[in-house]
Every structure is written in structure tokens, then in C-alpha cells.
């Protein structure tokens, strides 16, 4: 029998709803919040207010586009965390209300597991390459940077993680220091394409095991800009593309160094990337290049599944539905990844 899942994502500044039938996507609707751009970062209070306004129209539109009603839905999967508490509360409360009024079970989803499983969302009329188990996933987003070993749809082991900032934060801060706007990742990516990646060098971390650190390189960029601006106030304007290309290359080198070690240590050759930063063209190219060199089969998510989306919440919900892992009505959001204990 086929299973239809409604997915709801509201962990940060995107309100999204998706309908999945078995592993196939029927709709994926997104309302992004432009309001944060003027502040150079997400303002939690404004984010939860916008979710509150967006959530009903977004869910209604996802049902409409999929051509289904709540009667056809078997379960409601929602992001429980990690994320901004006020934002998570909107999605969680909405899922509870819908669950009560329609008599459908709820499934709680860990946002990070959603990113990792986004590779299993199938789209009709497209070749659907899914990783085989076990695979390694480099999860790179605005809030997290992890190397995760995935042994089964719901069996994960974090092999390495950042001990301070996430790589997405490094991209965003780079853009901020250079006055390029928010979110910075896409702007840095675009400028980097026109620049020389070998022109400048920044301080690389020296962290043991498979862990990462990005705070040092962020500070290194800040001092580099400050020192050059003293001598030439137009330094950023004259070197914008080269700075972005060099900084981006260094970030990718840092990411790849540990990923290569993880692949060697585990002997796993199925390698995927996920999360907002997996939209980065430099990272995508490097993963494919390394894969060809090292005999990996690589998996790059479709662009619409890189940043936060409800399709990835629905597919995780689909896997949990198979095991009847339903959430109780008194479930509360968890804002920090550590609260999950995994
Ligand atoms: O996964 P995501 O949408 O939200 C979190 O769960 O954090 O990731 C957002 C992050 C931001 O830091 C944004 O700058 C970054 O992903 N990002 C990119 C690109 N597109 C989005 N970073 C580098 N290059 C891109 N093309
Ligand atoms: Zn995310």
C-alpha cells in the first residue's frame, strides 16, 4: 500500500511544506523570508512571526499542487529541531493542531537527518541515483558541519564535527566583512568564479581527528582585510573576486582534507554532500573531481534540496513511518543538536 506523507519545515527562516507519496515528491512549496536581508542575518523574533503568517498558505498550496487532501495523508512529519526555538514552535504547534483535527499521526524529524536523507527524495521523470549503505555524508550548512556515516535510513554515526563555527557561517561572515550582503554563501560563490583561487592564503586549522574548526580562518580573513585596507582603502573593491575565490578554496580544502581521511579510514566509497553549502559550485566540482580520482561514487543534491526544504523532512518521515515511529501529542521542539543525544 502506498504511503503519503506531509512534511513541514520551519527551523530557521524558510517555511516549507511538501507532499511525498512513497519516495516520490508530489509537491515542495517554500516561502523564504526576505525581511532578514536588511539586518544582515536571521532575526529570530521576525522569523517566527513570518512562519506564523506563511505556514497555513504554504501547507494548503503543497496539498493543492500535489492534488491531495488531508484525507489522503497518512502522517504529518515536522522538524522538531535543531533550529530557532520560536520558529520550531510554529511548525510543531501547527503539526499538532492538524494531527488532532484530522486524526493523523505525527512524526518528529531531526533537521540534520533530513539534510542527510535528502538524497532519497525521488522525482518522477528524473534519474534517481540514491546512495547505497553505508555512505558518508558531508553535512555543510549555516549551523552545522559534520561528517556522518549512514548505515541505514535511520542509523547514523557522527564521525567528525566542527568544534566552533559552521562552514556556512564562515561564508556568511566573509561576505559580511566585505560588505557583500546576506546570506553570503551564494554571493561568495558567484564572485569566486571570476577570481584567482591561488592569489591569497588564509590560516588553516590544525584540529585532531575528523573534527573541523572555522573560527580561526574567519579571524584570519578579518585581520587580512583590516591590514590591507590600512594601506589601500579600495583593496576589497579591487580584489573582490580573488579574495572570494581564495577564501572559498581554503574552506573547501579544509572540508575535503577530513572527508578524504574519513573515506580512507572507513573504506566507504559512497560519498554525498548535503545542506545549504552543498549548493556551492566550487565544493560540488571538487567533490566530483576527488571522487573520480579516488574511485568514489559521489552524490550531489539537486539545488532545491540543498537549503532548508520540507521534502527532506517528508522523506525522513517516510522512513520513520515504515517503523511506526510516531510522536506523542505533548512533544516539544529541541533547539540544540546536542539535545537529541546523537
Ligand atoms: O542548510 P541551510 O539552508 O540552513 C541551515 O540549516 O543552516 O544553510 C544555509 C547556509 C548559509 O550559511 C548560506 O550562506 C549557505 O548555506 N549557502 C552557501 C551557498 N548557498 C547557500 N554557501 C556557499 N555557497 C553557496 N552557493
Ligand atoms: Zn538546514
Short mmCIF file of C-alpha atoms and ligand atoms in Angstrom, two decimals:
data_model
loop_
_atom_site.label_atom_id
_atom_site.label_comp_id
_atom_site.label_asym_id
_atom_site.label_seq_id
_atom_site.Cartn_x
_atom_site.Cartn_y
_atom_site.Cartn_z
CA UNK A 1 0.00 0.00 0.00
CA UNK A 2 1.29 3.44 -0.83
CA UNK A 3 2.10 5.94 1.91
CA UNK A 4 1.52 9.69 1.67
CA UNK A 5 3.46 11.99 3.98
CA UNK A 6 3.01 15.71 4.58
CA UNK A 7 6.36 17.26 5.56
CA UNK A 8 6.63 20.61 7.39
CA UNK A 9 9.91 22.52 7.86
CA UNK A 10 10.20 25.72 9.92
CA UNK A 11 13.56 25.51 11.71
CA UNK A 12 15.09 28.79 10.56
CA UNK A 13 13.89 31.35 8.02
CA UNK A 14 12.20 29.18 5.36
CA UNK A 15 8.64 27.95 5.77
CA UNK A 16 8.20 24.86 3.64
CA UNK A 17 5.67 22.06 3.12
CA UNK A 18 5.96 19.01 0.88
CA UNK A 19 3.90 16.00 -0.08
CA UNK A 20 5.63 12.70 -0.72
CA UNK A 21 3.96 9.55 -1.98
CA UNK A 22 6.22 6.64 -1.16
CA UNK A 23 9.62 8.06 -2.05
CA UNK A 24 8.27 10.28 -4.84
CA UNK A 25 7.83 14.01 -4.44
CA UNK A 26 4.41 15.37 -5.40
CA UNK A 27 4.98 18.95 -4.24
CA UNK A 28 7.50 21.08 -2.37
CA UNK A 29 6.40 24.63 -1.55
CA UNK A 30 8.67 27.22 0.01
CA UNK A 31 8.21 30.72 1.43
CA UNK A 32 11.56 32.38 2.08
CA UNK A 33 11.73 35.37 4.39
CA UNK A 34 13.23 38.42 2.72
CA UNK A 35 12.77 40.50 5.89
CA UNK A 36 16.15 39.37 7.34
CA UNK A 37 18.25 40.67 4.45
CA UNK A 38 18.20 44.26 5.71
CA UNK A 39 19.61 43.13 9.10
CA UNK A 40 22.44 41.00 7.66
CA UNK A 41 21.25 37.86 9.46
CA UNK A 42 18.18 36.00 10.70
CA UNK A 43 16.25 37.83 13.46
CA UNK A 44 14.55 35.03 15.46
CA UNK A 45 11.54 37.11 16.54
CA UNK A 46 10.79 38.15 12.96
CA UNK A 47 11.34 34.61 11.71
CA UNK A 48 8.70 33.09 13.99
CA UNK A 49 6.23 35.83 13.10
CA UNK A 50 6.75 35.21 9.39
CA UNK A 51 6.36 31.42 9.85
CA UNK A 52 3.07 32.10 11.61
CA UNK A 53 1.85 34.07 8.57
CA UNK A 54 3.22 31.65 5.98
CA UNK A 55 2.50 28.23 7.36
CA UNK A 56 -1.19 27.84 6.51
CA UNK A 57 -0.89 29.12 2.91
CA UNK A 58 2.26 27.03 2.35
CA UNK A 59 0.69 23.79 3.61
CA UNK A 60 -2.53 24.45 1.66
CA UNK A 61 -0.54 25.10 -1.50
CA UNK A 62 1.53 21.92 -1.06
CA UNK A 63 -1.70 19.86 -0.78
CA UNK A 64 -3.21 21.66 -3.78
CA UNK A 65 -0.15 21.20 -6.00
CA UNK A 66 0.04 17.52 -5.09
CA UNK A 67 -3.66 17.09 -5.84
CA UNK A 68 -4.37 15.54 -2.42
CA UNK A 69 -6.41 16.41 0.67
CA UNK A 70 -5.68 15.70 4.32
CA UNK A 71 -7.82 12.56 3.95
CA UNK A 72 -5.13 11.13 1.66
CA UNK A 73 -2.28 11.94 4.06
CA UNK A 74 -1.07 9.06 6.27
CA UNK A 75 1.18 11.06 8.61
CA UNK A 76 2.46 14.56 9.31
CA UNK A 77 6.25 14.82 9.58
CA UNK A 78 7.60 18.01 11.11
CA UNK A 79 11.01 19.39 12.07
CA UNK A 80 11.45 19.07 15.83
CA UNK A 81 14.93 20.64 15.81
CA UNK A 82 17.66 21.74 15.88
CA UNK A 83 16.89 25.34 14.97
CA UNK A 84 15.44 28.56 16.36
CA UNK A 85 13.02 27.72 19.15
CA UNK A 86 10.35 30.25 18.13
CA UNK A 87 10.47 29.03 14.52
CA UNK A 88 10.31 25.37 15.53
CA UNK A 89 7.35 26.09 17.81
CA UNK A 90 5.30 27.34 14.87
CA UNK A 91 5.83 24.14 12.82
CA UNK A 92 5.42 21.85 15.83
CA UNK A 93 2.22 23.53 17.04
CA UNK A 94 0.80 23.56 13.53
CA UNK A 95 1.54 19.84 13.13
CA UNK A 96 -0.16 19.13 16.47
CA UNK A 97 -3.27 21.10 15.52
CA UNK A 98 -3.51 19.36 12.18
CA UNK A 99 -2.90 15.97 13.76
CA UNK A 100 -5.70 16.50 16.29
CA UNK A 101 -8.20 17.90 13.84
CA UNK A 102 -7.56 15.37 11.06
CA UNK A 103 -6.78 12.33 13.20
CA UNK A 104 -3.41 11.70 11.54
CA UNK A 105 -0.27 10.63 13.42
CA UNK A 106 2.73 12.94 13.78
CA UNK A 107 6.36 12.06 13.13
CA UNK A 108 9.16 14.16 14.59
CA UNK A 109 12.19 14.74 12.35
CA UNK A 110 15.71 15.83 13.21
CA UNK A 111 16.52 18.58 10.70
CA UNK A 112 20.10 17.33 10.24
CA UNK A 113 18.94 13.80 9.46
CA UNK A 114 16.58 15.39 6.94
CA UNK A 115 19.51 17.05 5.14
CA UNK A 116 21.42 13.75 5.16
CA UNK A 117 18.46 11.78 3.74
CA UNK A 118 17.55 14.41 1.11
CA UNK A 119 19.34 12.17 -1.41
CA UNK A 120 16.48 9.67 -1.21
CA UNK A 121 13.75 12.04 -2.44
CA UNK A 122 12.75 10.71 -5.85
CA UNK A 123 11.38 12.87 -8.61
CA UNK A 124 9.21 11.44 -11.41
CA UNK A 125 10.82 11.76 -14.84
CA UNK A 126 14.34 12.19 -13.45
CA UNK A 127 17.08 9.62 -13.00
CA UNK A 128 17.06 8.90 -9.28
CA UNK A 129 20.53 7.94 -8.05
CA UNK A 130 20.43 7.17 -4.36
CA UNK A 131 23.45 6.31 -2.20
CA UNK A 132 23.91 2.72 -1.13
CA UNK A 133 24.50 1.92 2.54
CA UNK A 134 26.86 2.56 4.15
CA UNK A 135 27.67 6.00 2.80
CA UNK A 136 29.46 9.07 4.09
CA UNK A 137 27.67 12.39 4.14
CA UNK A 138 29.46 15.70 4.44
CA UNK A 139 26.76 17.85 6.01
CA UNK A 140 27.56 21.52 5.48
CA UNK A 141 25.04 24.17 6.47
CA UNK A 142 24.71 27.54 8.17
CA UNK A 143 24.57 25.91 11.59
CA UNK A 144 26.45 22.61 11.24
CA UNK A 145 29.46 20.93 9.69
CA UNK A 146 29.69 17.18 10.17
CA UNK A 147 30.97 14.02 8.57
CA UNK A 148 28.30 11.39 9.12
CA UNK A 149 28.42 7.67 8.46
CA UNK A 150 24.99 6.43 7.39
CA UNK A 151 24.49 2.67 7.75
CA UNK A 152 20.73 2.55 7.18
CA UNK A 153 17.99 5.18 6.70
CA UNK A 154 17.78 5.75 10.44
CA UNK A 155 21.23 4.62 11.57
CA UNK A 156 23.73 7.48 11.74
CA UNK A 157 27.12 7.96 13.36
CA UNK A 158 28.77 11.39 13.52
CA UNK A 159 32.45 10.76 12.74
CA UNK A 160 33.53 14.39 12.92
CA UNK A 161 32.03 17.81 13.58
CA UNK A 162 33.01 21.42 13.93
CA UNK A 163 34.27 22.43 17.35
CA UNK A 164 33.26 26.07 16.81
CA UNK A 165 31.67 27.74 13.75
CA UNK A 166 29.95 26.03 10.85
CA UNK A 167 31.39 26.42 7.36
CA UNK A 168 28.24 28.30 6.26
CA UNK A 169 28.95 30.88 8.96
CA UNK A 170 32.46 31.34 7.54
CA UNK A 171 30.94 32.03 4.09
CA UNK A 172 28.39 34.43 5.58
CA UNK A 173 30.98 36.28 7.70
CA UNK A 174 33.32 36.60 4.71
CA UNK A 175 30.54 38.32 2.75
CA UNK A 176 29.64 40.48 5.74
CA UNK A 177 33.22 41.72 6.29
CA UNK A 178 33.42 42.53 2.59
CA UNK A 179 30.06 44.31 2.55
CA UNK A 180 28.52 41.81 0.12
CA UNK A 181 25.19 41.24 1.89
CA UNK A 182 23.36 38.27 3.41
CA UNK A 183 23.24 35.32 3.01
CA UNK A 184 26.85 35.46 1.91
CA UNK A 185 27.41 31.95 0.55
CA UNK A 186 25.75 32.45 -2.84
CA UNK A 187 27.48 35.84 -3.39
CA UNK A 188 30.93 34.49 -2.49
CA UNK A 189 30.27 31.52 -4.78
CA UNK A 190 29.34 33.80 -7.70
CA UNK A 191 32.32 36.14 -7.26
CA UNK A 192 34.73 33.23 -6.72
CA UNK A 193 34.02 32.00 -10.25
CA UNK A 194 35.73 35.11 -11.65
CA UNK A 195 38.68 35.17 -9.24
CA UNK A 196 42.11 33.57 -8.80
CA UNK A 197 41.91 30.94 -6.02
CA UNK A 198 45.70 30.94 -5.61
CA UNK A 199 46.10 34.69 -5.07
CA UNK A 200 45.74 34.82 -1.25
CA UNK A 201 46.21 32.33 1.61
CA UNK A 202 44.49 32.21 4.99
CA UNK A 203 45.33 30.43 8.26
CA UNK A 204 44.31 26.76 8.12
CA UNK A 205 43.22 24.95 11.31
CA UNK A 206 45.16 22.09 12.81
CA UNK A 207 42.50 20.08 14.60
CA UNK A 208 42.87 16.40 15.55
CA UNK A 209 40.66 13.52 14.41
CA UNK A 210 37.90 14.15 11.89
CA UNK A 211 36.81 17.39 13.52
CA UNK A 212 36.70 20.83 11.97
CA UNK A 213 37.26 24.40 13.08
CA UNK A 214 36.36 27.53 11.10
CA UNK A 215 36.73 30.31 13.64
CA UNK A 216 40.48 30.75 13.02
CA UNK A 217 40.19 31.18 9.27
CA UNK A 218 37.33 33.65 9.81
CA UNK A 219 39.55 35.77 12.06
CA UNK A 220 42.45 35.39 9.65
CA UNK A 221 40.30 36.92 6.90
CA UNK A 222 39.23 39.75 9.18
CA UNK A 223 42.86 40.71 10.01
CA UNK A 224 43.90 40.29 6.37
CA UNK A 225 41.21 42.75 5.25
CA UNK A 226 41.96 45.18 8.08
CA UNK A 227 45.71 45.24 7.27
CA UNK A 228 45.23 45.71 3.53
CA UNK A 229 42.54 48.35 3.98
CA UNK A 230 45.00 50.44 6.03
CA UNK A 231 47.28 50.66 3.00
CA UNK A 232 44.61 50.81 0.34
CA UNK A 233 41.00 51.78 1.16
CA UNK A 234 39.89 50.31 -2.19
CA UNK A 235 41.54 46.94 -1.51
CA UNK A 236 38.29 44.98 -1.22
CA UNK A 237 36.71 46.57 -4.28
CA UNK A 238 39.84 45.96 -6.39
CA UNK A 239 40.32 42.34 -5.23
CA UNK A 240 36.77 41.17 -4.51
CA UNK A 241 36.75 38.17 -6.82
CA UNK A 242 40.27 36.99 -5.86
CA UNK A 243 39.54 37.23 -2.13
CA UNK A 244 36.32 35.22 -2.53
CA UNK A 245 37.98 32.61 -4.76
CA UNK A 246 40.95 32.19 -2.38
CA UNK A 247 38.84 32.09 0.78
CA UNK A 248 36.39 29.63 -0.78
CA UNK A 249 39.24 27.40 -1.96
CA UNK A 250 40.72 27.29 1.54
CA UNK A 251 37.33 26.40 3.06
CA UNK A 252 36.89 23.60 0.54
CA UNK A 253 40.44 22.33 1.18
CA UNK A 254 39.66 22.14 4.90
CA UNK A 255 36.41 20.25 4.24
CA UNK A 256 37.97 17.82 1.77
CA UNK A 257 41.04 17.01 3.87
CA UNK A 258 38.98 15.38 6.63
CA UNK A 259 36.48 13.82 4.26
CA UNK A 260 39.31 12.05 2.41
CA UNK A 261 40.67 10.73 5.72
CA UNK A 262 37.19 9.54 6.73
CA UNK A 263 36.77 7.69 3.43
CA UNK A 264 40.19 6.04 3.86
CA UNK A 265 39.57 5.08 7.49
CA UNK A 266 36.13 3.58 6.86
CA UNK A 267 36.81 2.20 3.39
CA UNK A 268 33.46 3.70 2.31
CA UNK A 269 33.33 4.93 -1.28
CA UNK A 270 29.79 6.21 -1.48
CA UNK A 271 30.14 9.90 -0.68
CA UNK A 272 27.36 12.50 -0.52
CA UNK A 273 27.16 16.18 0.39
CA UNK A 274 24.12 17.89 1.92
CA UNK A 275 22.98 21.19 3.43
CA UNK A 276 22.97 24.79 2.26
CA UNK A 277 26.69 24.93 1.47
CA UNK A 278 26.36 21.87 -0.78
CA UNK A 279 24.93 24.35 -3.32
CA UNK A 280 28.44 25.83 -3.62
CA UNK A 281 29.72 25.27 -7.15
CA UNK A 282 33.37 25.09 -6.07
CA UNK A 283 32.59 22.38 -3.50
CA UNK A 284 30.43 20.45 -5.96
CA UNK A 285 33.20 20.46 -8.57
CA UNK A 286 35.84 19.41 -6.04
CA UNK A 287 33.75 16.51 -4.70
CA UNK A 288 33.24 15.19 -8.22
CA UNK A 289 36.98 15.62 -9.04
CA UNK A 290 38.09 13.89 -5.83
CA UNK A 291 35.54 11.16 -6.46
CA UNK A 292 36.94 10.48 -9.92
CA UNK A 293 40.48 10.43 -8.54
CA UNK A 294 39.68 8.17 -5.59
CA UNK A 295 37.05 5.86 -7.05
CA UNK A 296 34.16 7.29 -5.04
CA UNK A 297 30.58 7.33 -6.25
CA UNK A 298 29.50 10.87 -5.43
CA UNK A 299 26.04 12.28 -4.77
CA UNK A 300 25.21 15.97 -5.13
CA UNK A 301 21.71 17.08 -4.14
CA UNK A 302 19.51 18.96 -6.57
CA UNK A 303 19.81 22.69 -5.79
CA UNK A 304 16.29 22.95 -4.36
CA UNK A 305 17.15 20.20 -1.85
CA UNK A 306 20.36 21.85 -0.63
CA UNK A 307 18.88 24.63 1.50
CA UNK A 308 16.12 24.03 4.03
CA UNK A 309 13.10 22.30 2.46
CA UNK A 310 10.21 20.12 3.56
CA UNK A 311 10.88 17.35 1.00
CA UNK A 312 13.81 16.16 3.14
CA UNK A 313 11.58 16.22 6.24
CA UNK A 314 8.93 14.20 4.41
CA UNK A 315 11.41 11.53 3.22
CA UNK A 316 12.78 11.13 6.75
CA UNK A 317 9.17 10.91 7.95
CA UNK A 318 8.54 8.26 5.31
CA UNK A 319 11.39 6.09 6.67
CA UNK A 320 10.16 6.57 10.23
CA UNK A 321 6.61 5.72 9.14
CA UNK A 322 7.88 2.28 8.00
CA UNK A 323 8.94 1.64 11.58
CA UNK A 324 5.80 3.23 13.05
CA UNK A 325 7.91 5.79 14.93
CA UNK A 326 5.14 8.24 15.78
CA UNK A 327 5.44 11.23 18.09
CA UNK A 328 3.23 11.84 21.16
CA UNK A 329 1.00 14.92 21.25
CA UNK A 330 2.95 16.51 24.11
CA UNK A 331 6.19 16.57 22.13
CA UNK A 332 8.24 19.79 22.41
CA UNK A 333 10.81 21.23 19.98
CA UNK A 334 14.54 20.82 20.67
CA UNK A 335 16.60 23.82 19.64
CA UNK A 336 20.08 22.31 20.00
CA UNK A 337 21.51 19.27 18.21
CA UNK A 338 23.05 18.04 21.47
CA UNK A 339 19.57 17.62 22.98
CA UNK A 340 18.97 14.72 20.61
CA UNK A 341 21.78 12.78 22.19
CA UNK A 342 23.02 11.53 18.80
O1 LIG B 1 21.05 24.31 5.23
P1 LIG B 1 20.78 25.77 5.26
O2 LIG B 1 19.78 26.33 4.31
O3 LIG B 1 20.35 26.24 6.68
C1 LIG B 1 20.83 25.66 7.84
O4 LIG B 1 20.31 24.58 8.22
O5 LIG B 1 21.79 26.25 8.38
O6 LIG B 1 22.20 26.50 5.04
C2 LIG B 1 22.32 27.88 4.94
C3 LIG B 1 23.79 28.21 4.65
C4 LIG B 1 24.10 29.71 4.73
O7 LIG B 1 25.27 29.87 5.52
C5 LIG B 1 24.37 30.09 3.27
O8 LIG B 1 25.29 31.17 3.12
C6 LIG B 1 24.95 28.80 2.74
O9 LIG B 1 24.15 27.79 3.32
N1 LIG B 1 24.91 28.72 1.27
C7 LIG B 1 26.01 28.68 0.51
C8 LIG B 1 25.58 28.66 -0.85
N2 LIG B 1 24.20 28.68 -0.84
C9 LIG B 1 23.81 28.72 0.47
N3 LIG B 1 27.31 28.65 0.84
C10 LIG B 1 28.22 28.63 -0.17
N4 LIG B 1 27.86 28.64 -1.49
C11 LIG B 1 26.58 28.64 -1.87
N5 LIG B 1 26.25 28.63 -3.16
ZN1 LIG B 2 19.35 23.24 7.22
#
